C-alpha cells in the first residue's frame, strides 16, 4: 500500500498541471479500464483469484479494439465544413425545466403516499425497492431535467435560479436514497465542463476525490452497513488494507469485482441471447419486453449461479456482450462501440455547444456509458427512450432557427 501511495503521489505531481480532453472516448475508456486493471493487479483483496494470460488477452484486446475503432473515426472524420448552428429559445426550455421538476416532485409525493416515508427518513422499504412501477418513469424525468438545466447554466441563462432548482431536485434524490442519480449528475458536470475546454488533470483528481467522498458518505448514511457485516466482508474478501483506510475498500471493490466476475464467467458456456440483453431497456420501453424475458431470466440465473461472491453481481458492459454473442460479441462489440462513440465525439469536438440538444444528449449517454462501462451496460437500462423523447420534444418546441455556415 505504501508503494502504491508513493507511485500515485509521483504521478500526481508529474501530470497535475497537464490538460486532457476528458470527452475523448479513448482517453476516458483507457483511464477507466486502466484504473480497474491496475487496482486488480494490486493485492488489495487476497481472496480474488489471479486472472489467466488468455483472459487478460481478451480484456486488453477489448481496450485495444475500442480505442482503435474510436481513433479511426476521430482521425478521419471532421465536421467543420458542414457546421450547423442551432439556436434555441432558452425561455421555452426554462419553462419546460420547471414543468419537469414539478412532474418529478409530484411523482415523489405519490410514491411517499403509496409506500410511506423514504429510506433516509426511516421508511421500512429497502431503497432498491422504493418505487411504484407506474410512477417511477415520471420520477426518472429528473435525468432530462438535469440535462436541460445544466444546458441553461452552460448558456449563462438564469444560472442562480437554475442552480436553486438543482438543489431542490438533489434533496429529493437524497431522501429517496438512490446513488445512481448522483452519478448521472456528477457525470453531467464533467460533460458540460469538457464540451468546450480541456480539463486539468489536477482538477480531475480533485473531482475524483469528491466522487469518492460522495460515495463514502452515501454508503455511510444510506446503506448503513453494520460493523459485523464489514468485518465479515473483510474476512471473505481477504481485505489487505489497514483499518484506518477501510473507507477506500468499497470504491475500489466497485471497480475490481467486475473484472473478477466477467473473467470468471468466460469459462461458462451460456446460451446466446442474440441482443436480448443489450437491447433489453429498449424492448422494455417499447412494451415488448415479454418477448425476451425468458432468455434474460435464463442467462441472469446462470450468471448469478456462477459468482464467486454472491453479493458482487455486476460484470461491466462486457457481461451483456458475452451473454448475447459470446467472445465474438465481446471483441466485435467493443470495436463497434468505439466507432459509435468516436462518431458522436467528433461532433462535440468540432461543433461544441453549437450541436443540437439531441446530439448533445446522445453523446452524453454514450459518455456516461463509457464512464460506467467498468460497472454495467448503461445503454441497456430502462427509461432511456422515454427520456430521449422528452429531449426531442424540447428540441422541436424551442428551436427558433437553424443557420448553416461553412
Short mmCIF file of C-alpha atoms in Angstrom, two decimals, residues 29 32-42 45 48-52 55-63 252-267 303 307-309 312-319 330 373-376:
data_model
loop_
_atom_site.label_atom_id
_atom_site.label_comp_id
_atom_site.label_asym_id
_atom_site.label_seq_id
_atom_site.Cartn_x
_atom_site.Cartn_y
_atom_site.Cartn_z
CA UNK A 29 -12.08 4.40 -21.73
CA UNK A 32 -11.47 3.79 -16.59
CA UNK A 33 -10.26 0.37 -17.70
CA UNK A 34 -6.61 1.10 -16.95
CA UNK A 35 -7.59 2.05 -13.40
CA UNK A 36 -9.65 -1.11 -13.00
CA UNK A 37 -6.84 -3.35 -14.27
CA UNK A 38 -4.27 -1.55 -12.12
CA UNK A 39 -6.37 -1.89 -8.97
CA UNK A 40 -6.96 -5.58 -9.64
CA UNK A 41 -3.25 -6.25 -10.00
CA UNK A 42 -2.56 -4.67 -6.62
CA UNK A 45 -8.24 -8.46 -1.95
CA UNK A 48 -9.52 -12.66 -5.55
CA UNK A 49 -8.03 -15.29 -7.90
CA UNK A 50 -5.36 -14.42 -10.42
CA UNK A 51 -6.55 -13.98 -14.00
CA UNK A 52 -5.04 -16.28 -16.62
CA UNK A 55 -8.35 -13.91 -20.15
CA UNK A 56 -6.00 -10.94 -19.79
CA UNK A 57 -5.52 -11.08 -23.56
CA UNK A 58 -9.27 -10.81 -24.07
CA UNK A 59 -9.62 -7.90 -21.65
CA UNK A 60 -6.68 -5.99 -23.13
CA UNK A 61 -7.98 -6.85 -26.60
CA UNK A 62 -11.29 -5.10 -25.86
CA UNK A 63 -9.40 -1.98 -24.77
CA UNK A 252 -12.15 0.01 -5.13
CA UNK A 253 -14.39 -3.04 -4.81
CA UNK A 254 -16.89 -1.45 -7.20
CA UNK A 255 -14.09 -1.32 -9.80
CA UNK A 256 -12.37 -4.65 -9.28
CA UNK A 257 -15.25 -7.07 -8.71
CA UNK A 258 -16.47 -6.56 -12.28
CA UNK A 259 -13.19 -7.79 -13.70
CA UNK A 260 -13.33 -10.77 -11.34
CA UNK A 261 -16.88 -11.67 -12.38
CA UNK A 262 -16.55 -11.33 -16.15
CA UNK A 263 -13.26 -13.21 -16.43
CA UNK A 264 -14.66 -15.94 -14.18
CA UNK A 265 -17.70 -16.22 -16.46
CA UNK A 266 -15.53 -16.62 -19.57
CA UNK A 267 -15.24 -20.28 -18.52
CA UNK A 303 -24.71 -15.57 -14.21
CA UNK A 307 -20.49 -15.68 -8.95
CA UNK A 308 -17.57 -16.16 -6.61
CA UNK A 309 -19.15 -13.76 -4.10
CA UNK A 312 -20.98 -8.83 -6.02
CA UNK A 313 -23.24 -9.18 -9.04
CA UNK A 314 -22.03 -6.75 -11.72
CA UNK A 315 -19.72 -7.59 -14.60
CA UNK A 316 -19.07 -4.47 -16.72
CA UNK A 317 -20.63 -3.86 -20.13
CA UNK A 318 -18.75 -6.94 -21.38
CA UNK A 319 -21.19 -9.11 -19.43
CA UNK A 330 -17.02 -9.05 -26.59
CA UNK A 373 -18.51 0.64 -18.68
CA UNK A 374 -16.44 -0.91 -15.87
CA UNK A 375 -19.68 -1.47 -13.95
CA UNK A 376 -22.64 -2.05 -16.26
#
